[in-house]
């Protein structure tokens, strides 16, 4: 007989979820009852889950296993009927979304700090997903936070750990725990969306070479099963495919800076035809061709323009959504397709309602996130398979495809400059000062650029009418160029300032510049308007993507 115990606790002041759940350093999570408080706050904010199904999994980082054991005991003590948990505690973020939907679960808990480094001094994170498979909307995350501020007790079981490493079902108190293959449901869904036979033909022909970098994070087992076992990609094409608790000491953020090894291969003399990487929890993707990098904003536009070439999207798209700082490349595709384009705040949670209402099929963010209505999270391997399917149909190189796209639609030069780990007060003052003066900018000229509008982005959800304010400061110029400033909501030390820069170029003769050169004027204006150097004390960004 396993006993339910009720333990007393006291609130922690810092449990407000950010862009994507609660993210803190591991030692913060290891404080007494810190995780327990947050998990009980989640359960206390939900209604009607007694006897229902919960999905639990994480990206395998340090503290994943301990956290899952705590969550399982608390789920049982709070009355869930059944839990599906990935073998070894592993489930990628898009796989959790897939499993929730397929098994009609009540919701799910994902353990991840995504692209942030891991290890005993690294980052950890937890977030709750609702029954549609997507991140909880702000109404729920705010309720969880409010609850965490008054919590005084939590429920758990008085028992030890259960085996997470062998498949099968076991009892935990009155709850059943089923350890599932983390890849199976997800792989089956991918086979429905993309033409695996055609991709296999491309790969078997022998003339096509690729690399996929799992960055020692959760996508390793997914890449082995899908790319290697089902599509015939050679094992030597998969880099860092074994998940590690500290991601091999790396920073599992698939971009030009942190996926350096892959980027070097893709820019070398005998570069493969196609390169891709994913992040810690498997929801991000980076796409590269031979000596060519596709910005995430362009990737969304190319996928939208070519979606009809894949089995899953042959019937066309209902609409496209992109986060506000994402470039307007997809807007031009939507315009030509005669479909709606929605501009949402940063974070995947804002796409959920649009997807559920059938208003959009594809979604994307500039931060290496792309996805569709197949799940309710962004999906790294999905984007890789989408590109492979396009390459197999079009039989052209990545470079040829992007050049043709720019010729046809124009090129949106784009870059994001991050100032990571800067002083939080300075960053706050920078944003306050922009907010105060932002309103006076319209009509002002900076060199050749005239400001058309400037505002603090607010979003009214067209489905439920909810309002989200202060989502980033935008400066729009009369030629369609934009500069956007926001503070990160996923960092765990100091503040991170993100500056997003975009300029449109219709003339094919002028589309071959390096993005930093093409954006040089805007980079200067951004510093002048926001006094970045003054407020951050930094001469240059720490990461440019
Ligand atoms: C960042 C990105 C955002 C993304 C979020 C979660 O947020 O900018 O686009 O949705 O990370 O991504 P922020 O607030 O730091 O800018 V991840 O892959 O959790 O999973
Ligand atoms: Co991620």
Coordinates of C-alpha atoms and ligand atoms in Angstrom, one line a residue:
X1 CA 0.0 0.0 0.0
X2 CA 1.5 3.3 -1.1
X3 CA 0.5 6.3 1.0
X4 CA -0.4 9.8 -0.3
X5 CA 1.4 12.4 1.9
X6 CA 0.7 16.1 2.1
X7 CA 3.8 18.2 2.8
X8 CA 3.9 21.7 3.9
X9 CA 5.8 24.2 1.9
X10 CA 6.4 28.0 1.4
X11 CA 6.2 30.0 -1.9
X12 CA 9.2 31.1 -3.9
X13 CA 8.8 34.5 -5.4
X14 CA 10.4 33.8 -8.8
X15 CA 8.1 31.2 -10.5
X16 CA 6.6 33.2 -13.3
X17 CA 6.9 31.2 -16.6
X18 CA 8.6 33.1 -19.4
X19 CA 8.4 32.7 -23.2
X20 CA 8.4 29.0 -22.9
X21 CA 7.9 27.7 -19.3
X22 CA 9.9 28.2 -16.2
X23 CA 13.7 28.2 -16.8
X24 CA 16.2 28.5 -14.0
X25 CA 19.7 27.3 -13.2
X26 CA 19.8 23.7 -11.9
X27 CA 20.8 24.7 -8.4
X28 CA 17.7 26.9 -8.2
X29 CA 15.5 23.9 -9.1
X30 CA 17.3 21.8 -6.6
X31 CA 16.3 24.0 -3.7
X32 CA 13.9 22.4 -1.2
X33 CA 10.4 21.9 -2.7
X34 CA 11.2 24.3 -5.6
X35 CA 10.1 21.9 -8.3
X36 CA 7.4 20.4 -6.1
X37 CA 5.9 23.9 -5.6
X38 CA 5.7 24.6 -9.3
X39 CA 4.3 21.1 -10.2
X40 CA 1.6 21.4 -7.5
X41 CA 0.8 25.0 -8.8
X42 CA 0.3 23.5 -12.3
X43 CA -2.1 20.8 -10.9
X44 CA -3.9 23.3 -8.8
X45 CA -4.5 25.5 -11.8
X46 CA -6.2 22.7 -13.8
X47 CA -9.6 21.2 -13.4
X48 CA -11.1 17.8 -14.3
X49 CA -7.9 15.7 -14.6
X50 CA -8.9 13.1 -12.1
X51 CA -8.4 9.6 -13.6
X52 CA -7.1 11.2 -16.9
X53 CA -3.9 10.7 -18.9
X54 CA -0.8 12.8 -18.6
X55 CA 2.3 12.7 -20.9
X56 CA 5.7 13.4 -19.3
X57 CA 9.1 13.6 -20.9
X58 CA 12.2 15.8 -21.3
X59 CA 15.3 16.5 -23.4
X60 CA 17.5 14.3 -21.2
X61 CA 19.5 17.1 -19.7
X62 CA 21.0 16.9 -16.2
X63 CA 18.2 16.6 -13.5
X64 CA 15.7 15.2 -16.1
X65 CA 15.5 11.9 -14.4
X66 CA 15.1 13.2 -10.8
X67 CA 12.5 15.7 -11.9
X68 CA 10.5 13.0 -13.7
X69 CA 10.4 10.8 -10.6
X70 CA 9.1 13.7 -8.5
X71 CA 6.5 14.6 -11.1
X72 CA 5.3 11.0 -11.4
X73 CA 4.8 10.6 -7.6
X74 CA 3.0 14.0 -7.5
X75 CA 0.8 13.1 -10.5
X76 CA -0.3 9.9 -8.8
X77 CA -0.9 11.6 -5.5
X78 CA -3.0 14.3 -7.2
X79 CA -5.2 11.7 -8.9
X80 CA -4.1 11.3 -12.5
X81 CA -5.2 7.9 -13.8
X82 CA -2.3 7.1 -16.2
X83 CA 1.0 8.6 -17.4
X84 CA 2.9 8.0 -20.6
X85 CA 6.6 8.6 -20.2
X86 CA 9.3 8.3 -22.8
X87 CA 11.9 5.6 -22.2
X88 CA 14.8 6.9 -20.2
X89 CA 12.7 10.0 -19.5
X90 CA 13.3 11.2 -23.1
X91 CA 10.7 12.8 -25.4
X92 CA 11.4 15.7 -27.7
X93 CA 9.1 18.7 -27.4
X94 CA 7.3 18.0 -30.7
X95 CA 7.0 14.3 -29.8
X96 CA 5.3 15.2 -26.5
X97 CA 2.9 17.3 -28.6
X98 CA 2.3 14.4 -30.9
X99 CA 1.8 11.9 -28.1
X100 CA -0.7 14.1 -26.3
X101 CA -2.8 14.5 -29.4
X102 CA -2.6 10.9 -30.6
X103 CA -3.5 9.5 -27.2
X104 CA -6.0 12.3 -26.4
X105 CA -4.2 13.0 -23.1
X106 CA -5.4 15.7 -20.7
X107 CA -2.1 17.4 -21.0
X108 CA 1.7 17.0 -20.7
X109 CA 4.7 18.2 -18.8
X110 CA 7.9 18.9 -20.7
X111 CA 11.3 19.1 -18.9
X112 CA 13.6 21.3 -21.0
X113 CA 15.5 24.5 -21.2
X114 CA 15.7 24.0 -24.9
X115 CA 18.8 25.6 -26.4
X116 CA 20.3 26.7 -23.1
X117 CA 23.4 24.7 -21.9
X118 CA 22.9 22.0 -19.3
X119 CA 24.8 20.3 -16.5
X120 CA 25.0 20.8 -12.7
X121 CA 25.5 24.5 -13.1
X122 CA 23.5 24.7 -16.4
X123 CA 19.9 25.4 -17.0
X124 CA 16.8 23.4 -16.4
X125 CA 13.1 24.1 -17.3
X126 CA 9.6 22.8 -17.0
X127 CA 6.5 23.7 -18.9
X128 CA 2.9 22.5 -19.1
X129 CA 1.1 21.7 -22.4
X130 CA -2.6 21.5 -22.7
X131 CA -4.8 18.8 -24.4
X132 CA -4.3 20.2 -27.9
X133 CA -0.6 19.4 -27.5
X134 CA 0.5 23.0 -27.4
X135 CA 2.1 25.2 -24.7
X136 CA -0.4 26.5 -22.1
X137 CA -1.7 29.9 -23.1
X138 CA -0.9 32.9 -20.9
X139 CA -4.2 32.7 -19.0
X140 CA -3.0 29.3 -17.6
X141 CA 0.7 30.2 -17.1
X142 CA -0.4 33.3 -15.2
X143 CA -2.8 31.2 -13.0
X144 CA 0.1 28.8 -12.3
X145 CA 2.3 31.8 -11.3
X146 CA -0.5 33.2 -9.1
X147 CA -0.9 29.9 -7.4
X148 CA 2.9 29.5 -6.8
X149 CA 2.8 32.8 -4.8
X150 CA 0.4 31.4 -2.2
X151 CA 1.1 27.7 -2.2
X152 CA 1.4 26.1 1.3
X153 CA 1.3 22.3 0.7
X154 CA 1.8 19.7 -2.0
X155 CA 0.7 16.1 -2.5
X156 CA 3.1 13.3 -3.2
X157 CA 3.5 9.6 -2.6
X158 CA 5.7 8.0 0.1
X159 CA 7.6 5.7 -2.2
X160 CA 10.8 5.3 -4.1
X161 CA 11.7 5.7 -7.8
X162 CA 10.3 3.5 -10.6
X163 CA 12.1 2.0 -13.6
X164 CA 12.0 4.3 -16.6
X165 CA 14.4 2.3 -18.7
X166 CA 12.4 -0.8 -19.7
X167 CA 9.2 -0.5 -21.8
X168 CA 6.0 -1.6 -20.2
X169 CA 3.4 -0.7 -17.7
X170 CA 3.8 -0.5 -13.9
X171 CA 1.7 0.7 -11.0
X172 CA 2.5 3.8 -8.9
X173 CA -0.1 4.0 -6.2
X174 CA -3.4 4.0 -7.9
X175 CA -1.9 5.4 -11.1
X176 CA -0.5 3.4 -14.0
X177 CA 2.8 4.5 -15.6
X178 CA 3.6 3.3 -19.2
X179 CA 7.1 3.6 -20.4
X180 CA 6.9 4.2 -24.2
X181 CA 9.2 4.2 -27.2
X182 CA 9.9 8.0 -27.5
X183 CA 10.2 7.8 -31.3
X184 CA 7.4 5.5 -32.5
X185 CA 4.4 7.7 -32.6
X186 CA 6.3 10.6 -33.9
X187 CA 8.0 8.7 -36.7
X188 CA 4.6 7.3 -37.8
X189 CA 3.3 10.9 -38.1
X190 CA 6.3 12.0 -40.2
X191 CA 5.6 9.1 -42.6
X192 CA 2.1 10.4 -43.2
X193 CA 3.3 13.9 -44.0
X194 CA 6.3 13.3 -46.3
X195 CA 7.1 11.1 -49.2
X196 CA 9.6 8.7 -47.5
X197 CA 9.9 6.5 -50.7
X198 CA 11.0 9.5 -52.8
X199 CA 13.4 10.8 -50.1
X200 CA 14.9 7.3 -49.9
X201 CA 15.4 7.3 -53.7
X202 CA 17.3 10.6 -53.4
X203 CA 19.5 9.2 -50.7
X204 CA 20.0 5.7 -52.3
X205 CA 21.1 7.2 -55.6
X206 CA 24.4 7.9 -53.9
X207 CA 24.9 11.4 -55.4
X208 CA 23.3 13.2 -52.4
X209 CA 25.2 13.7 -49.3
X210 CA 23.9 15.2 -46.0
X211 CA 24.8 15.9 -42.4
X212 CA 22.5 16.1 -39.4
X213 CA 23.8 17.4 -36.2
X214 CA 21.8 16.4 -33.1
X215 CA 24.2 18.4 -30.9
X216 CA 24.2 15.5 -28.2
X217 CA 20.7 16.4 -27.4
X218 CA 17.3 14.7 -27.7
X219 CA 17.0 14.4 -31.5
X220 CA 19.8 11.7 -31.6
X221 CA 17.4 8.7 -31.3
X222 CA 14.9 10.3 -33.6
X223 CA 17.5 10.9 -36.3
X224 CA 18.8 7.3 -36.0
X225 CA 15.3 5.8 -36.4
X226 CA 14.0 8.2 -39.0
X227 CA 16.9 9.3 -41.1
X228 CA 19.1 6.2 -40.8
X229 CA 16.7 3.3 -40.3
X230 CA 13.8 4.5 -42.4
X231 CA 15.4 6.7 -45.0
X232 CA 18.8 5.1 -45.5
X233 CA 21.1 7.9 -44.5
X234 CA 24.5 6.6 -43.5
X235 CA 25.4 6.6 -39.8
X236 CA 28.5 8.7 -40.6
X237 CA 26.1 11.5 -41.7
X238 CA 24.7 11.8 -38.2
X239 CA 26.8 14.0 -35.9
X240 CA 26.6 13.9 -32.1
X241 CA 23.7 11.6 -32.2
X242 CA 24.1 10.2 -28.6
X243 CA 22.2 12.3 -26.1
X244 CA 24.2 13.4 -23.1
X245 CA 23.2 15.0 -19.8
X246 CA 25.4 18.0 -20.5
X247 CA 25.0 18.0 -24.3
X248 CA 28.7 17.3 -24.5
X249 CA 29.4 20.6 -22.8
X250 CA 28.0 22.4 -25.8
X251 CA 25.3 25.0 -26.3
X252 CA 22.6 23.1 -28.3
X253 CA 21.4 26.0 -30.3
X254 CA 21.4 25.3 -34.0
X255 CA 22.7 28.5 -35.4
X256 CA 25.9 29.7 -37.2
X257 CA 27.7 30.4 -33.9
X258 CA 26.8 27.3 -31.7
X259 CA 26.7 24.7 -34.5
X260 CA 30.1 25.7 -35.7
X261 CA 31.4 22.2 -36.5
X262 CA 28.5 21.6 -38.9
X263 CA 28.8 25.0 -40.4
X264 CA 32.5 24.5 -41.1
X265 CA 31.7 21.2 -42.9
X266 CA 29.0 22.9 -44.9
X267 CA 31.4 25.7 -46.0
X268 CA 34.4 23.4 -46.7
X269 CA 35.7 22.5 -50.2
X270 CA 33.9 19.2 -50.4
X271 CA 30.8 20.2 -48.6
X272 CA 27.7 17.9 -48.6
X273 CA 24.6 18.9 -50.4
X274 CA 22.4 19.4 -47.3
X275 CA 23.1 20.2 -43.7
X276 CA 20.8 20.5 -40.7
X277 CA 20.8 20.7 -36.9
X278 CA 18.3 20.7 -34.1
X279 CA 18.3 22.1 -30.6
X280 CA 18.3 20.6 -27.0
X281 CA 14.6 19.6 -27.1
X282 CA 14.2 19.0 -30.8
X283 CA 11.9 21.8 -31.7
X284 CA 14.4 24.1 -33.6
X285 CA 16.1 23.6 -36.9
X286 CA 18.8 25.1 -38.9
X287 CA 18.9 24.5 -42.7
X288 CA 22.1 24.7 -44.7
X289 CA 23.0 24.0 -48.3
X290 CA 26.5 23.7 -49.8
X291 CA 28.1 26.9 -48.7
X292 CA 24.8 28.4 -48.1
X293 CA 22.7 29.2 -45.1
X294 CA 18.9 29.6 -45.1
X295 CA 17.6 32.0 -42.6
X296 CA 14.6 30.6 -40.6
X297 CA 12.4 33.4 -42.0
X298 CA 13.3 32.4 -45.5
X299 CA 12.9 28.8 -44.7
X300 CA 9.3 29.4 -43.6
X301 CA 8.7 31.3 -46.9
X302 CA 10.2 28.6 -49.1
X303 CA 8.2 25.8 -47.3
X304 CA 5.0 27.8 -47.7
X305 CA 5.7 28.4 -51.4
X306 CA 6.5 24.7 -52.1
X307 CA 4.1 23.0 -49.6
X308 CA 1.9 21.7 -52.4
X309 CA 4.8 19.4 -53.5
X310 CA 4.5 17.2 -50.3
X311 CA 1.8 14.6 -49.5
X312 CA 0.9 16.2 -46.2
X313 CA 0.3 19.7 -47.6
X314 CA -0.8 18.9 -51.2
X315 CA -4.3 20.4 -50.5
X316 CA -2.8 23.8 -49.8
X317 CA -2.5 26.0 -46.8
X318 CA -5.2 27.6 -44.8
X319 CA -3.0 30.5 -43.7
X320 CA 0.5 31.3 -42.4
X321 CA 1.5 32.7 -39.0
X322 CA 4.8 34.2 -38.0
X323 CA 6.0 35.9 -34.8
X324 CA 6.3 39.6 -35.1
X325 CA 10.2 39.8 -35.2
X326 CA 10.3 37.1 -38.0
X327 CA 11.0 38.7 -41.4
X328 CA 8.1 39.5 -43.8
X329 CA 9.3 37.0 -46.4
X330 CA 6.4 34.7 -45.7
X331 CA 3.9 37.6 -46.0
X332 CA 4.8 37.9 -49.7
X333 CA 4.1 34.2 -50.2
X334 CA 0.8 34.4 -48.4
X335 CA -0.1 37.4 -50.5
X336 CA 0.6 35.5 -53.7
X337 CA -1.3 32.4 -52.5
X338 CA -4.2 34.6 -51.5
X339 CA -4.2 33.4 -47.9
X340 CA -4.1 35.2 -44.6
X341 CA -0.9 36.0 -42.8
X342 CA -1.0 36.4 -39.0
X343 CA 1.6 38.3 -36.9
X344 CA 1.8 37.1 -33.3
X345 CA 4.1 37.8 -30.3
X346 CA 7.2 35.7 -29.8
X347 CA 6.6 32.2 -28.5
X348 CA 4.8 29.2 -29.9
X349 CA 1.9 29.5 -27.4
X350 CA 0.4 32.2 -29.6
X351 CA 0.0 29.9 -32.6
X352 CA -2.2 27.4 -30.8
X353 CA -5.5 29.1 -31.2
X354 CA -4.9 29.9 -34.9
X355 CA -4.0 26.3 -35.5
X356 CA -7.0 24.9 -33.5
X357 CA -9.4 27.2 -35.4
X358 CA -8.0 26.0 -38.7
X359 CA -6.9 29.6 -39.6
X360 CA -3.3 28.6 -40.4
X361 CA -1.4 25.6 -41.5
X362 CA 2.3 26.7 -41.3
X363 CA 3.9 28.8 -38.5
X364 CA 7.4 30.1 -38.0
X365 CA 9.7 32.1 -35.9
X366 CA 13.0 33.8 -36.8
X367 CA 14.6 31.8 -33.9
X368 CA 15.0 28.7 -36.0
X369 CA 11.5 27.5 -35.3
X370 CA 9.1 26.1 -38.0
X371 CA 6.1 24.0 -37.7
X372 CA 2.6 23.2 -38.8
X373 CA -0.8 22.0 -37.7
X374 CA 0.5 18.4 -37.4
X375 CA 1.4 19.1 -33.8
X376 CA 1.2 22.2 -31.6
X377 CA 4.9 22.8 -31.1
X378 CA 7.6 23.9 -33.5
X379 CA 9.3 20.8 -34.9
X380 CA 13.0 20.5 -35.9
X381 CA 13.1 17.1 -37.7
X382 CA 9.8 17.9 -39.4
X383 CA 11.5 20.9 -41.1
X384 CA 14.5 18.8 -42.1
X385 CA 12.2 16.2 -43.6
X386 CA 10.1 18.9 -45.4
X387 CA 13.3 20.2 -47.0
X388 CA 14.5 16.7 -47.9
X389 CA 11.1 16.1 -49.6
X390 CA 11.4 19.4 -51.5
X391 CA 15.0 18.5 -52.6
X392 CA 13.8 15.1 -53.8
X393 CA 10.9 16.6 -55.8
X394 CA 12.7 19.6 -57.3
X395 CA 16.1 17.9 -57.9
X396 CA 17.8 21.2 -57.4
X397 CA 20.4 22.4 -54.9
X398 CA 19.4 24.4 -51.8
X399 CA 21.2 27.4 -53.3
X400 CA 19.3 27.2 -56.5
X401 CA 16.0 26.9 -54.7
X402 CA 16.6 30.0 -52.5
X403 CA 17.9 32.1 -55.4
X404 CA 14.9 31.3 -57.5
X405 CA 12.7 32.2 -54.5
X406 CA 14.4 35.6 -54.1
X407 CA 14.1 36.3 -57.8
X408 CA 10.4 35.6 -57.7
X409 CA 9.5 37.2 -54.4
X410 CA 12.3 39.6 -53.6
X411 CA 14.8 39.0 -50.7
X412 CA 14.2 40.1 -47.1
X413 CA 17.7 40.6 -45.8
X414 CA 17.5 39.6 -42.2
X415 CA 19.7 39.3 -39.1
X416 CA 19.3 39.1 -35.3
X417 CA 21.9 40.6 -33.0
X418 CA 21.9 39.3 -29.4
X419 CA 23.5 41.0 -26.4
X420 CA 23.5 38.1 -24.0
X421 CA 23.9 38.2 -20.2
X422 CA 23.9 42.0 -20.0
X423 CA 23.1 43.9 -16.9
X424 CA 19.3 43.7 -16.3
X425 CA 18.9 47.3 -15.1
X426 CA 20.7 48.7 -18.1
X427 CA 18.7 46.6 -20.5
X428 CA 15.5 47.7 -18.7
X429 CA 16.5 51.3 -19.0
X430 CA 17.2 50.9 -22.7
X431 CA 13.7 49.5 -23.3
X432 CA 12.0 52.2 -21.0
X433 CA 13.8 55.0 -22.8
X434 CA 12.7 53.5 -26.2
X435 CA 9.2 53.2 -25.0
X436 CA 9.1 56.8 -23.8
X437 CA 10.6 58.2 -27.0
X438 CA 9.4 55.6 -29.4
X439 CA 6.1 57.5 -30.1
X440 CA 7.9 60.6 -31.4
X441 CA 9.9 58.8 -34.1
X442 CA 7.4 58.8 -37.0
X443 CA 8.5 61.2 -39.8
X444 CA 12.1 61.3 -38.5
X445 CA 14.9 60.7 -41.0
X446 CA 18.1 58.7 -40.4
X447 CA 20.2 58.9 -43.5
X448 CA 18.1 57.5 -46.4
X449 CA 15.6 56.0 -44.0
X450 CA 12.4 57.7 -42.9
X451 CA 10.4 56.3 -40.0
X452 CA 6.9 55.4 -40.9
X453 CA 5.7 54.2 -37.5
X454 CA 7.0 53.1 -34.2
X455 CA 5.1 51.2 -31.4
X456 CA 5.2 48.7 -28.6
X457 CA 3.7 45.6 -30.2
X458 CA 0.4 44.4 -28.8
X459 CA -1.6 41.4 -30.0
X460 CA -5.3 40.7 -29.8
X461 CA -5.9 37.0 -30.3
X462 CA -8.5 36.8 -33.1
X463 CA -9.9 33.6 -31.6
X464 CA -10.4 34.3 -27.9
X465 CA -10.0 38.0 -27.9
X466 CA -7.2 38.0 -25.2
X467 CA -4.7 40.9 -25.3
X468 CA -0.9 40.6 -24.9
X469 CA 0.9 43.8 -24.6
X470 CA 4.6 45.0 -24.5
X471 CA 5.7 42.3 -26.9
X472 CA 8.6 44.3 -28.5
X473 CA 9.4 47.8 -29.8
X474 CA 9.0 48.2 -33.5
X475 CA 10.4 50.9 -35.8
X476 CA 9.1 50.6 -39.3
X477 CA 10.6 52.6 -42.2
X478 CA 8.8 53.9 -45.3
X479 CA 10.7 51.4 -47.5
X480 CA 9.4 48.4 -45.5
X481 CA 12.6 48.0 -43.4
X482 CA 12.2 47.3 -39.7
X483 CA 14.1 47.3 -36.5
X484 CA 12.7 45.5 -33.5
X485 CA 13.9 45.5 -29.9
X486 CA 12.9 43.0 -27.3
X487 CA 14.2 41.4 -24.1
X488 CA 14.5 37.6 -24.0
X489 CA 12.0 35.7 -21.9
X490 CA 14.1 32.5 -21.8
X491 CA 17.4 33.5 -20.3
X492 CA 18.5 32.7 -16.8
X493 CA 21.3 35.2 -16.0
X494 CA 21.1 38.9 -16.4
X495 CA 19.1 40.1 -19.4
X496 CA 19.5 39.4 -23.1
X497 CA 18.7 42.2 -25.6
X498 CA 17.6 41.0 -29.0
X499 CA 17.8 43.4 -32.0
X500 CA 16.0 42.2 -35.1
X501 CA 16.9 43.9 -38.5
X502 CA 15.2 43.5 -41.8
X503 CA 15.4 45.2 -45.2
X504 CA 13.6 44.2 -48.4
X505 CA 15.4 44.0 -51.8
X506 CA 13.3 43.5 -54.9
X507 CA 16.2 43.8 -57.5
X508 CA 17.7 40.4 -58.3
X509 CA 21.0 42.2 -59.1
X510 CA 21.3 43.3 -55.5
X511 CA 20.3 40.1 -53.8
X512 CA 23.8 38.6 -53.4
X513 CA 25.1 40.7 -50.6
X514 CA 26.2 39.5 -47.2
X515 CA 23.3 40.2 -44.8
X516 CA 25.5 42.2 -42.4
X517 CA 26.6 44.5 -45.2
X518 CA 23.1 44.9 -46.6
X519 CA 21.9 45.8 -43.1
X520 CA 24.8 48.1 -42.2
X521 CA 22.7 51.3 -42.2
X522 CA 20.0 49.7 -40.0
X523 CA 22.6 48.4 -37.6
X524 CA 23.9 51.9 -37.2
X525 CA 20.4 53.4 -36.8
X526 CA 19.6 50.7 -34.1
X527 CA 22.5 51.8 -32.0
X528 CA 21.8 55.5 -32.5
X529 CA 18.1 55.2 -31.6
X530 CA 18.5 52.8 -28.6
X531 CA 21.9 53.8 -27.4
X532 CA 22.8 50.1 -27.2
X533 CA 26.5 50.6 -26.4
X534 CA 25.6 53.1 -23.7
X535 CA 23.1 51.0 -21.9
X536 CA 24.7 47.6 -22.3
X537 CA 28.3 48.6 -22.1
X538 CA 29.0 46.3 -25.0
X539 CA 30.8 47.3 -28.2
X540 CA 29.3 44.4 -30.2
X541 CA 26.6 41.7 -30.0
X542 CA 27.6 38.4 -28.5
X543 CA 25.7 36.3 -31.1
X544 CA 24.8 37.3 -34.6
X545 CA 22.4 35.0 -36.5
Ligands
LIG1 C1 13.3 32.4 -27.6 C2 13.0 32.7 -29.1 C3 11.5 32.4 -29.3 C4 11.2 31.0 -29.0 C5 11.7 30.7 -27.5 C6 11.5 29.3 -27.2 O1 12.6 33.3 -26.8 O2 13.3 34.1 -29.4 O3 11.2 32.7 -30.7 O4 9.9 30.7 -29.1 O5 13.0 31.1 -27.4 O6 12.3 28.5 -28.0 P1 13.2 34.6 -26.1 O7 12.1 35.1 -25.2 O8 14.4 34.2 -25.4 O9 13.5 35.5 -27.3 V1 12.9 27.0 -27.4 O10 13.4 26.2 -28.7 O11 12.2 26.9 -26.0 O12 12.2 25.9 -27.3
LIG2 CO1 13.8 24.3 -28.2

